[in-house]
Structures are given as structure tokens and as C-alpha cells.
Amino acid sequence: MQAATQARWQIHFCVLLWGFTAILGKLITLPALPLVWWRMLLVVAALLLMPKVWRGLKAMPWRLRWAYAGIGVLVSLHWLTFYAAIKLANASVGATCIALGPVFLSLIEPWIARRKFDPRELLIGVAVVPGVAMVVGGVPVTMRLGIAVGTLSALLVALFSSYNKRLVEHGDPLTVTCIELGTGTVFLTLLAPLLPHVGPAFVLPSAHDALLLTLLSFGCTLLPFALALVALRHLSAFGTQMVTNLEPVYAIVLAIVLLGEQRELDGWFYAGVAVILAAVFMHPLLGRPSAQPSQPELLGTAESHSVVE
């Protein structure tokens, strides 16, 4: 019981750290593309210092490496659109859009996993529609492009989470993460010249941005991942999913406390957030029970979403 209680607190701490990613994304002055590029590069550089990652790379077949590399492209596009949504709107809007990830996942995952579609999961998609309408009506018109980009980011979460789920048992999580984020870094480097209005991928950050990027890469990515690996040994999949669904709640509360974003949004926005979160919490309640979680989702995720696979 003591181990389980400690594990629950660890998961809550991980989700709190993941909630800070939206805040740091707003505070970092770099555009979305170089922000993501640096975040991926720093994490990959740290992973390549681990002998376990090199052993995993040597043991992995090339066909599997290419599969993870393809997922890495989706990961990079997700992070790019996630931080673009924050830059176009604010951290609260970005976090709310990412809360739509489990909704898309409930519709996409049966198709990718080639399993029978469960009509109960359709209830999640139907329940979230009024919430989205209220969120759109509760933000200034200038932020609505951010909502559209954030919704695309949530769709990308569902796509790569579903593909990762199919392949997660075939490789060490740290090795797979290194491949995915390494591929994502290369992809964004090649993509940048095709998006001249976005700017180059490589932009040397200021001292202020460098400090925040370090916190984002290590404090909000590597640290919670390591803690989650330990905590999930003592928790059920259902209990963990209920905790990780709190991520947008933490992010929005932090945005109010640290950024004062409540002044930019009205009551309809927060009412819509409540409806969306109710649908998200419905997801594990409708799902099939599982006694113990397997590996946590890889680092290349929307932080905590689909942490249990």
C-alpha cells in the first residue's frame, strides 16, 4: 500500500511537470519550430549518452527502426502544431485542445489496431462537441486560428499514440524515443526551408530561452519519464489514466496563476473546458479494465496523454 501511495504521488508530480510544458512554451520567445527543434535535440543528446540506448539501437532490426522513424515525423508535427497553437493563442487554449487527444484516439485507435469499433467510445466524441463549441465562443476571434492548429495537434497525438501502441513492445522505450525524436529533429531541419514564413529551424536561443529550454527538455521531459517508469510498476492502468487526464487541468490552473490568462478568456471558455474534460474522464470509465499497466508511453507524446499503453 505504501508503494502504491508513493507511486500515485509520483504520477501526480509527473503530470504537474507535463502541465508546465504549455507554460514554458508561452514563456520561451523562440517561434514554435526552433523551440521544438531545440527541445528534441537536447533530449536526443541526453539519450545518446546512455549505453542502454546504443545497445537497443544495435539490437533493433532496420525495418523496425524505419517504422519508429515514421512515427517520429508525426511526433515532430504534433509538437510543432502544439507550440504553434500556444503562440497563436495562449497556454490555456493549447492545453484544452490537447485534451481532445483521447477523443480522437477513441475513434482512430480501433482502425489502426484493427479491432472492432466499440460504440461506447463514440459517446466520447459526441459528448465533446458542445464543449468545443463553447471554447470557440469563449475566446477572442484572434485566437481561433490557434484552436484550429491545436485541434490538428490533438489529431496527431491520436495517430502516433495508436501506432506506438502497436509497436511499443518491440523496443526499449528510451531507444525508441531516441529514434523518434532524432528523426523528428532531422525532419524539422529539412522542413524549415519549405516554410519561409516560419523561419529557420536553427536559431540560437538567448540566455533566457536557453534556461527555459533546459527546464523543458530535462525537467518536463526526461525527469517525469524516468519517474513514470518506476511509478507505473505499482499502479493500475485505469488509475494512472485518470490521473494523467488531469494534465490540462494543471496546465490551465498554472496559466491562470503564472500568466494571468483568465483576463483573456470568458466564462464560456471555462464551461467548454469542463465539458471536454468530463468527456475525457469518461474515456477510461468506458474502456476495458486492465489490472496492471505495461510500459509507459514513449517520450514522444503529448506529455502524459496515452501514458499507459
Tab-separated table of C-alpha atoms in Angstrom:
chain	number	residue	atom	x	y	z
A	1	MET	CA	0.000	0.000	0.000
A	2	GLN	CA	2.832	2.383	0.843
A	3	ALA	CA	4.483	1.706	-2.533
A	4	ALA	CA	1.184	2.304	-4.351
A	5	THR	CA	0.554	5.562	-2.476
A	6	GLN	CA	4.049	6.810	-3.271
A	7	ALA	CA	3.580	5.820	-6.914
A	8	ARG	CA	0.323	7.804	-7.126
A	9	TRP	CA	2.083	10.901	-5.784
A	10	GLN	CA	4.884	10.362	-8.308
A	11	ILE	CA	2.412	10.212	-11.171
A	12	HIS	CA	0.695	13.383	-9.958
A	13	PHE	CA	4.091	15.090	-9.843
A	14	CYS	CA	4.835	13.865	-13.389
A	15	VAL	CA	1.515	15.245	-14.644
A	16	LEU	CA	2.245	18.563	-12.927
A	17	LEU	CA	5.606	18.730	-14.707
A	18	TRP	CA	3.909	17.906	-18.022
A	19	GLY	CA	1.435	20.695	-17.308
A	20	PHE	CA	4.357	23.133	-17.215
A	21	THR	CA	5.211	22.382	-20.870
A	22	ALA	CA	2.452	24.697	-22.090
A	23	ILE	CA	3.587	27.440	-19.685
A	24	LEU	CA	7.217	27.177	-20.789
A	25	GLY	CA	6.096	27.130	-24.416
A	26	LYS	CA	4.437	30.500	-23.870
A	27	LEU	CA	7.359	31.973	-21.922
A	28	ILE	CA	10.023	30.926	-24.436
A	29	THR	CA	10.287	33.699	-27.015
A	30	LEU	CA	11.513	31.456	-29.840
A	31	PRO	CA	8.998	30.656	-32.608
A	32	ALA	CA	7.394	27.217	-32.470
A	33	LEU	CA	9.698	25.488	-34.967
A	34	PRO	CA	13.084	26.307	-33.369
A	35	LEU	CA	11.545	25.747	-29.927
A	36	VAL	CA	10.585	22.183	-30.856
A	37	TRP	CA	13.875	21.658	-32.716
A	38	TRP	CA	15.928	22.553	-29.643
A	39	ARG	CA	13.716	20.530	-27.307
A	40	MET	CA	14.091	17.411	-29.431
A	41	LEU	CA	17.823	17.922	-29.957
A	42	LEU	CA	18.547	18.325	-26.233
A	43	VAL	CA	16.560	15.210	-25.305
A	44	VAL	CA	18.214	13.129	-28.049
A	45	ALA	CA	21.673	14.343	-26.998
A	46	ALA	CA	20.970	13.234	-23.427
A	47	LEU	CA	19.641	9.853	-24.540
A	48	LEU	CA	22.696	9.192	-26.710
A	49	LEU	CA	24.862	9.421	-23.587
A	50	MET	CA	23.161	6.282	-22.229
A	51	PRO	CA	24.838	2.939	-23.129
A	52	LYS	CA	21.447	1.225	-22.867
A	53	VAL	CA	20.183	3.284	-25.811
A	54	TRP	CA	23.144	2.256	-28.009
A	55	ARG	CA	22.645	-1.411	-27.107
A	56	GLY	CA	18.974	-1.101	-28.049
A	57	LEU	CA	19.851	0.515	-31.384
A	58	LYS	CA	22.291	-2.260	-32.275
A	59	ALA	CA	19.747	-4.971	-31.438
A	60	MET	CA	16.842	-3.394	-33.332
A	61	PRO	CA	16.106	-4.566	-36.926
A	62	TRP	CA	16.282	-1.905	-39.621
A	63	ARG	CA	12.647	-2.422	-40.587
A	64	LEU	CA	11.579	-1.573	-37.033
A	65	ARG	CA	13.885	1.454	-36.966
A	66	TRP	CA	12.191	2.825	-40.092
A	67	ALA	CA	8.756	2.268	-38.538
A	68	TYR	CA	9.716	4.262	-35.442
A	69	ALA	CA	11.299	6.917	-37.643
A	70	GLY	CA	7.974	7.368	-39.438
A	71	ILE	CA	6.246	7.802	-36.094
A	72	GLY	CA	8.925	10.349	-35.213
A	73	VAL	CA	7.762	12.532	-38.103
A	74	LEU	CA	4.243	12.529	-36.618
A	75	VAL	CA	5.683	13.366	-33.193
A	76	SER	CA	7.573	16.367	-34.559
A	77	LEU	CA	4.473	17.642	-36.358
A	78	HIS	CA	2.442	17.227	-33.173
A	79	TRP	CA	4.874	19.224	-31.067
A	80	LEU	CA	5.201	21.836	-33.819
A	81	THR	CA	1.436	22.367	-34.001
A	82	PHE	CA	1.069	22.224	-30.200
A	83	TYR	CA	3.513	25.065	-29.619
A	84	ALA	CA	2.223	26.939	-32.656
A	85	ALA	CA	-1.251	26.854	-31.065
A	86	ILE	CA	0.191	28.289	-27.855
A	87	LYS	CA	1.955	31.063	-29.787
A	88	LEU	CA	-1.199	31.832	-31.824
A	89	ALA	CA	-3.497	31.785	-28.775
A	90	ASN	CA	-2.228	31.050	-25.250
A	91	ALA	CA	-1.250	28.191	-22.957
A	92	SER	CA	-4.824	27.565	-21.759
A	93	VAL	CA	-6.100	27.160	-25.322
A	94	GLY	CA	-3.201	24.873	-26.250
A	95	ALA	CA	-3.801	22.643	-23.219
A	96	THR	CA	-7.541	22.493	-23.885
A	97	CYS	CA	-7.021	21.429	-27.491
A	98	ILE	CA	-4.656	18.659	-26.418
A	99	ALA	CA	-7.417	17.386	-24.107
A	100	LEU	CA	-9.178	16.395	-27.335
A	101	GLY	CA	-6.462	13.773	-27.951
A	102	PRO	CA	-8.231	10.917	-26.118
A	103	VAL	CA	-11.410	11.744	-28.044
A	104	PHE	CA	-9.657	11.325	-31.394
A	105	LEU	CA	-7.863	8.268	-30.001
A	106	SER	CA	-11.150	6.547	-29.167
A	107	LEU	CA	-12.136	6.844	-32.837
A	108	ILE	CA	-8.776	6.243	-34.553
A	109	GLU	CA	-7.197	3.529	-32.414
A	110	PRO	CA	-9.706	0.755	-33.328
A	111	TRP	CA	-8.968	1.360	-37.020
A	112	ILE	CA	-5.184	1.300	-36.596
A	113	ALA	CA	-5.232	-1.598	-34.106
A	114	ARG	CA	-7.616	-3.495	-36.422
A	115	ARG	CA	-10.055	-4.244	-33.688
A	116	LYS	CA	-13.810	-3.943	-33.627
A	117	PHE	CA	-15.088	-0.434	-33.008
A	118	ASP	CA	-16.816	-0.059	-29.646
A	119	PRO	CA	-19.965	2.113	-29.966
A	120	ARG	CA	-19.491	3.279	-26.373
A	121	GLU	CA	-16.380	5.146	-27.461
A	122	LEU	CA	-18.480	7.165	-29.910
A	123	LEU	CA	-20.167	8.709	-26.852
A	124	ILE	CA	-16.901	10.482	-26.052
A	125	GLY	CA	-16.785	12.161	-29.452
A	126	VAL	CA	-20.435	13.184	-29.255
A	127	ALA	CA	-20.102	14.497	-25.689
A	128	VAL	CA	-17.151	16.740	-26.524
A	129	VAL	CA	-18.833	18.651	-29.390
A	130	PRO	CA	-20.758	21.123	-27.179
A	131	GLY	CA	-17.591	21.776	-25.186
A	132	VAL	CA	-15.618	22.629	-28.309
A	133	ALA	CA	-18.376	24.996	-29.430
A	134	MET	CA	-18.299	26.786	-26.069
A	135	VAL	CA	-14.496	27.020	-26.100
A	136	VAL	CA	-14.537	28.588	-29.568
A	137	GLY	CA	-17.196	31.052	-28.468
A	138	GLY	CA	-15.265	31.911	-25.319
A	139	VAL	CA	-12.022	33.104	-26.930
A	140	PRO	CA	-11.271	36.273	-28.910
A	141	VAL	CA	-11.560	35.933	-32.680
A	142	THR	CA	-7.802	36.444	-32.968
A	143	MET	CA	-7.195	33.181	-31.063
A	144	ARG	CA	-9.413	30.937	-33.178
A	145	LEU	CA	-6.628	30.039	-35.579
A	146	GLY	CA	-4.781	28.756	-32.508
A	147	ILE	CA	-7.749	26.493	-31.706
A	148	ALA	CA	-7.699	25.054	-35.245
A	149	VAL	CA	-3.954	24.369	-35.077
A	150	GLY	CA	-4.314	22.915	-31.572
A	151	THR	CA	-7.074	20.574	-32.734
A	152	LEU	CA	-4.782	19.350	-35.528
A	153	SER	CA	-2.134	18.735	-32.867
A	154	ALA	CA	-4.595	16.601	-30.870
A	155	LEU	CA	-5.372	14.573	-34.003
A	156	LEU	CA	-1.642	13.932	-34.485
A	157	VAL	CA	-1.465	12.765	-30.846
A	158	ALA	CA	-4.092	10.141	-31.574
A	159	LEU	CA	-2.291	8.978	-34.712
A	160	PHE	CA	1.176	8.468	-33.294
A	161	SER	CA	-0.118	7.128	-29.967
A	162	SER	CA	-2.046	4.448	-31.849
A	163	TYR	CA	0.971	3.481	-33.958
A	164	ASN	CA	3.243	3.492	-30.910
A	165	LYS	CA	0.823	1.184	-29.147
A	166	ARG	CA	1.165	-1.377	-31.947
A	167	LEU	CA	4.959	-1.315	-31.735
A	168	VAL	CA	5.684	-0.424	-28.107
A	169	GLU	CA	6.582	-3.973	-27.059
A	170	HIS	CA	9.221	-4.360	-29.795
A	171	GLY	CA	11.847	-1.999	-28.442
A	172	ASP	CA	13.274	-0.408	-25.311
A	173	PRO	CA	11.299	2.810	-24.574
A	174	LEU	CA	14.403	5.002	-24.303
A	175	THR	CA	15.818	3.640	-27.568
A	176	VAL	CA	12.524	4.108	-29.381
A	177	THR	CA	12.245	7.654	-28.032
A	178	CYS	CA	15.759	8.423	-29.260
A	179	ILE	CA	14.895	7.202	-32.761
A	180	GLU	CA	11.599	9.086	-32.892
A	181	LEU	CA	12.892	12.393	-31.580
A	182	GLY	CA	16.123	12.098	-33.568
A	183	THR	CA	14.118	11.577	-36.740
A	184	GLY	CA	11.857	14.459	-35.749
A	185	THR	CA	14.858	16.769	-35.375
A	186	VAL	CA	16.135	15.860	-38.842
A	187	PHE	CA	12.645	16.210	-40.331
A	188	LEU	CA	12.154	19.710	-38.906
A	189	THR	CA	15.593	20.713	-40.216
A	190	LEU	CA	14.529	19.656	-43.720
A	191	LEU	CA	11.041	21.149	-43.349
A	192	ALA	CA	12.166	24.612	-42.259
A	193	PRO	CA	13.301	25.832	-45.737
A	194	LEU	CA	9.869	24.897	-47.117
A	195	LEU	CA	8.208	27.182	-44.546
A	196	PRO	CA	9.953	30.523	-45.119
A	197	HIS	CA	7.381	32.448	-43.078
A	198	VAL	CA	8.186	30.259	-40.062
A	199	GLY	CA	11.935	30.884	-40.171
A	200	PRO	CA	14.905	28.511	-39.910
A	201	ALA	CA	14.942	25.553	-37.532
A	202	PHE	CA	18.304	26.523	-36.079
A	203	VAL	CA	18.006	29.777	-34.154
A	204	LEU	CA	20.486	30.359	-31.337
A	205	PRO	CA	18.386	30.980	-28.191
A	206	SER	CA	19.013	33.838	-25.780
A	207	ALA	CA	20.253	33.044	-22.274
A	208	HIS	CA	16.651	33.372	-21.020
A	209	ASP	CA	15.323	30.953	-23.639
A	210	ALA	CA	18.247	28.553	-23.171
A	211	LEU	CA	17.433	28.226	-19.469
A	212	LEU	CA	13.746	27.600	-20.154
A	213	LEU	CA	14.562	25.111	-22.938
A	214	THR	CA	16.770	23.208	-20.498
A	215	LEU	CA	13.916	23.074	-17.987
A	216	LEU	CA	11.509	21.973	-20.725
A	217	SER	CA	13.790	19.240	-22.075
A	218	PHE	CA	15.064	17.763	-18.831
A	219	GLY	CA	12.668	18.881	-16.102
A	220	CYS	CA	9.445	18.357	-18.094
A	221	THR	CA	10.509	15.510	-20.383
A	222	LEU	CA	13.296	13.241	-19.145
A	223	LEU	CA	12.622	13.558	-15.395
A	224	PRO	CA	8.877	12.722	-15.476
A	225	PHE	CA	9.538	9.899	-17.920
A	226	ALA	CA	12.026	8.303	-15.516
A	227	LEU	CA	9.659	8.759	-12.564
A	228	ALA	CA	6.736	7.305	-14.547
A	229	LEU	CA	8.770	4.206	-15.414
A	230	VAL	CA	9.105	3.460	-11.688
A	231	ALA	CA	5.619	4.515	-10.591
A	232	LEU	CA	3.707	2.507	-13.186
A	233	ARG	CA	5.023	-0.731	-11.708
A	234	HIS	CA	2.690	-0.206	-8.736
A	235	LEU	CA	-0.424	1.303	-10.363
A	236	SER	CA	-3.312	0.004	-12.427
A	237	ALA	CA	-3.784	1.263	-15.970
A	238	PHE	CA	-7.191	2.680	-15.053
A	239	GLY	CA	-5.916	4.633	-12.064
A	240	THR	CA	-2.976	6.018	-13.985
A	241	GLN	CA	-5.126	7.161	-16.898
A	242	MET	CA	-7.468	9.008	-14.535
A	243	VAL	CA	-4.507	10.891	-13.061
A	244	THR	CA	-2.875	11.695	-16.400
A	245	ASN	CA	-6.154	13.121	-17.662
A	246	LEU	CA	-5.600	15.921	-15.132
A	247	GLU	CA	-2.774	17.376	-17.245
A	248	PRO	CA	-4.899	20.046	-18.989
A	249	VAL	CA	-6.393	20.981	-15.614
A	250	TYR	CA	-2.937	21.565	-14.159
A	251	ALA	CA	-1.861	23.475	-17.270
A	252	ILE	CA	-4.892	25.795	-17.202
A	253	VAL	CA	-4.558	26.454	-13.454
A	254	LEU	CA	-0.849	27.196	-13.900
A	255	ALA	CA	-1.657	29.520	-16.819
A	256	ILE	CA	-4.081	31.453	-14.614
A	257	VAL	CA	-1.674	31.682	-11.676
A	258	LEU	CA	1.548	32.356	-13.587
A	259	LEU	CA	0.365	34.085	-16.773
A	260	GLY	CA	-2.956	35.654	-15.730
A	261	GLU	CA	-4.674	34.230	-18.814
A	262	GLN	CA	-8.128	34.378	-17.240
A	263	ARG	CA	-8.195	38.025	-18.333
A	264	GLU	CA	-8.087	36.931	-21.992
A	265	LEU	CA	-10.911	34.370	-21.784
A	266	ASP	CA	-14.530	34.471	-20.662
A	267	GLY	CA	-16.868	32.097	-18.832
A	268	TRP	CA	-17.890	30.207	-21.970
A	269	PHE	CA	-14.296	29.050	-22.442
A	270	TYR	CA	-14.091	27.521	-18.966
A	271	ALA	CA	-17.560	25.981	-19.295
A	272	GLY	CA	-16.418	24.368	-22.529
A	273	VAL	CA	-13.244	23.116	-20.835
A	274	ALA	CA	-15.391	21.456	-18.155
A	275	VAL	CA	-17.467	19.640	-20.802
A	276	ILE	CA	-14.358	18.470	-22.685
A	277	LEU	CA	-12.695	17.224	-19.512
A	278	ALA	CA	-15.860	15.383	-18.496
A	279	ALA	CA	-15.725	13.531	-21.824
A	280	VAL	CA	-12.012	12.810	-21.357
A	281	PHE	CA	-12.603	11.353	-17.891
A	282	MET	CA	-15.396	9.251	-19.384
A	283	HIS	CA	-12.823	7.556	-21.635
A	284	PRO	CA	-11.209	5.224	-19.053
A	285	LEU	CA	-14.606	4.611	-17.431
A	286	LEU	CA	-15.906	3.204	-20.711
A	287	GLY	CA	-12.714	1.334	-21.545
A	288	ARG	CA	-11.923	-2.277	-20.893
A	289	PRO	CA	-10.440	-2.876	-17.416
A	290	SER	CA	-6.753	-3.668	-17.085
A	291	ALA	CA	-5.070	-4.949	-13.961
A	292	GLN	CA	-1.593	-3.526	-14.484
A	293	PRO	CA	-0.140	-1.076	-16.977
A	294	SER	CA	2.581	-2.179	-19.316
A	295	GLN	CA	5.272	0.249	-20.379
A	296	PRO	CA	4.527	3.952	-20.173
A	297	GLU	CA	4.001	5.728	-23.440
A	298	LEU	CA	7.205	6.933	-25.012
A	299	LEU	CA	8.598	10.416	-24.520
A	300	GLY	CA	7.439	11.339	-27.981
A	301	THR	CA	3.938	12.071	-26.830
A	302	ALA	CA	1.686	14.869	-25.828
A	303	GLU	CA	3.379	14.576	-22.499
A	304	SER	CA	1.070	12.432	-20.388
A	305	HIS	CA	-1.671	11.609	-22.862
A	306	SER	CA	-1.851	7.883	-23.517
A	307	VAL	CA	0.941	7.352	-20.997
A	308	VAL	CA	-0.467	3.888	-20.399
A	309	GLU	CA	-0.453	1.587	-23.367
